[in-house]
Amino acid sequence: PEIVLYGEIPSDTNKALHKIHRADVLVAIGSSLLVSPANSFIYDALYDGTPVVIINREETPFDRYATVLIHDDFKNIFKEGK
C-alpha cells in the first residue's frame, strides 16, 4: 500500500491519483481529512465508486460518504498480535 504521513506532500500526485483510480478500496486512518491534497483523494475514490473506509477518533467532514466508518483510535483497531 501507498502511505502518506501528516505533513508530507505526495511526491507525485498524478501517480497517487492513478493508484486511487485502480484501487479496490481507499482507507483513511487517523486523519481529520482537513488537509489538501489528501482530502481530495476521497472525492476521487467516490467518483470511481470505490468503497471508502474512515478510521478516526473524531468526526471528519467526509464521514457521511464512508462505506465503513469507525470512530475509535486506530491503535484499538489494529492491535499488535501476541
Short mmCIF file of C-alpha atoms in Angstrom, two decimals:
data_model
loop_
_atom_site.label_atom_id
_atom_site.label_comp_id
_atom_site.label_asym_id
_atom_site.label_seq_id
_atom_site.Cartn_x
_atom_site.Cartn_y
_atom_site.Cartn_z
CA PRO A 1 0.00 0.00 0.00
CA GLU A 2 0.96 3.61 -0.55
CA ILE A 3 1.11 5.72 2.62
CA VAL A 4 1.33 9.50 3.01
CA LEU A 5 2.06 10.75 6.51
CA TYR A 6 0.95 14.04 8.03
CA GLY A 7 2.93 16.97 6.72
CA GLU A 8 4.10 15.10 3.65
CA ILE A 9 3.09 16.08 0.17
CA PRO A 10 2.84 13.17 -2.24
CA SER A 11 5.94 13.32 -4.40
CA ASP A 12 3.88 12.51 -7.45
CA THR A 13 0.22 13.42 -7.08
CA ASN A 14 -0.56 12.09 -10.55
CA LYS A 15 0.91 8.72 -9.59
CA ALA A 16 -1.18 8.74 -6.38
CA LEU A 17 -4.34 9.54 -8.35
CA HIS A 18 -3.59 6.77 -10.83
CA LYS A 19 -3.33 4.29 -7.97
CA ILE A 20 -6.51 5.60 -6.36
CA HIS A 21 -8.40 5.13 -9.62
CA ARG A 22 -7.21 1.49 -9.70
CA ALA A 23 -7.81 0.76 -6.00
CA ASP A 24 -10.34 -1.73 -4.67
CA VAL A 25 -10.81 0.34 -1.51
CA LEU A 26 -9.49 3.61 -0.05
CA VAL A 27 -8.70 3.55 3.67
CA ALA A 28 -8.09 6.78 5.60
CA ILE A 29 -6.62 6.05 9.04
CA GLY A 30 -6.08 8.63 11.77
CA SER A 31 -6.76 11.65 9.60
CA SER A 32 -9.08 14.60 10.15
CA LEU A 33 -9.28 14.85 6.34
CA LEU A 34 -8.98 18.61 6.63
CA VAL A 35 -5.70 18.90 4.73
CA SER A 36 -5.30 19.02 0.96
CA PRO A 37 -4.46 17.22 -1.21
CA ALA A 38 -5.18 14.13 0.88
CA ASN A 39 -8.81 15.00 1.49
CA SER A 40 -9.44 15.42 -2.25
CA PHE A 41 -8.47 11.77 -2.78
CA ILE A 42 -11.74 10.80 -1.07
CA TYR A 43 -13.69 12.52 -3.86
CA ASP A 44 -11.63 10.71 -6.49
CA ALA A 45 -12.41 7.34 -4.93
CA LEU A 46 -16.10 8.16 -4.59
CA TYR A 47 -16.27 9.30 -8.21
CA ASP A 48 -14.97 5.87 -9.25
CA GLY A 49 -17.42 4.07 -6.96
CA THR A 50 -14.57 2.82 -4.77
CA PRO A 51 -15.54 2.00 -1.18
CA VAL A 52 -14.09 4.39 1.40
CA VAL A 53 -13.15 3.32 4.92
CA ILE A 54 -12.53 6.04 7.51
CA ILE A 55 -10.97 5.22 10.87
CA ASN A 56 -10.53 8.26 13.11
CA ARG A 57 -11.20 9.21 16.72
CA GLU A 58 -13.22 12.30 15.82
CA GLU A 59 -15.73 13.04 13.11
CA THR A 60 -14.45 14.18 9.73
CA PRO A 61 -16.17 16.21 7.01
CA PHE A 62 -16.24 13.03 4.91
CA ASP A 63 -17.91 10.67 7.40
CA ARG A 64 -21.22 10.77 5.55
CA TYR A 65 -19.51 9.38 2.43
CA ALA A 66 -17.79 6.46 4.15
CA THR A 67 -18.76 2.93 3.25
CA VAL A 68 -17.32 1.87 6.61
CA LEU A 69 -16.91 4.41 9.42
CA ILE A 70 -15.15 3.68 12.70
CA HIS A 71 -14.79 6.33 15.38
CA ASP A 72 -12.01 4.92 17.51
CA ASP A 73 -8.26 5.19 17.92
CA PHE A 74 -6.60 3.15 15.20
CA LYS A 75 -4.41 1.57 17.90
CA ASN A 76 -7.55 -0.12 19.25
CA ILE A 77 -8.45 -1.42 15.80
CA PHE A 78 -5.02 -2.67 14.79
CA LYS A 79 -3.77 -4.23 18.00
CA GLU A 80 -0.39 -5.92 17.94
CA GLY A 81 -0.77 -9.67 17.71
CA LYS A 82 0.51 -11.72 20.63
#
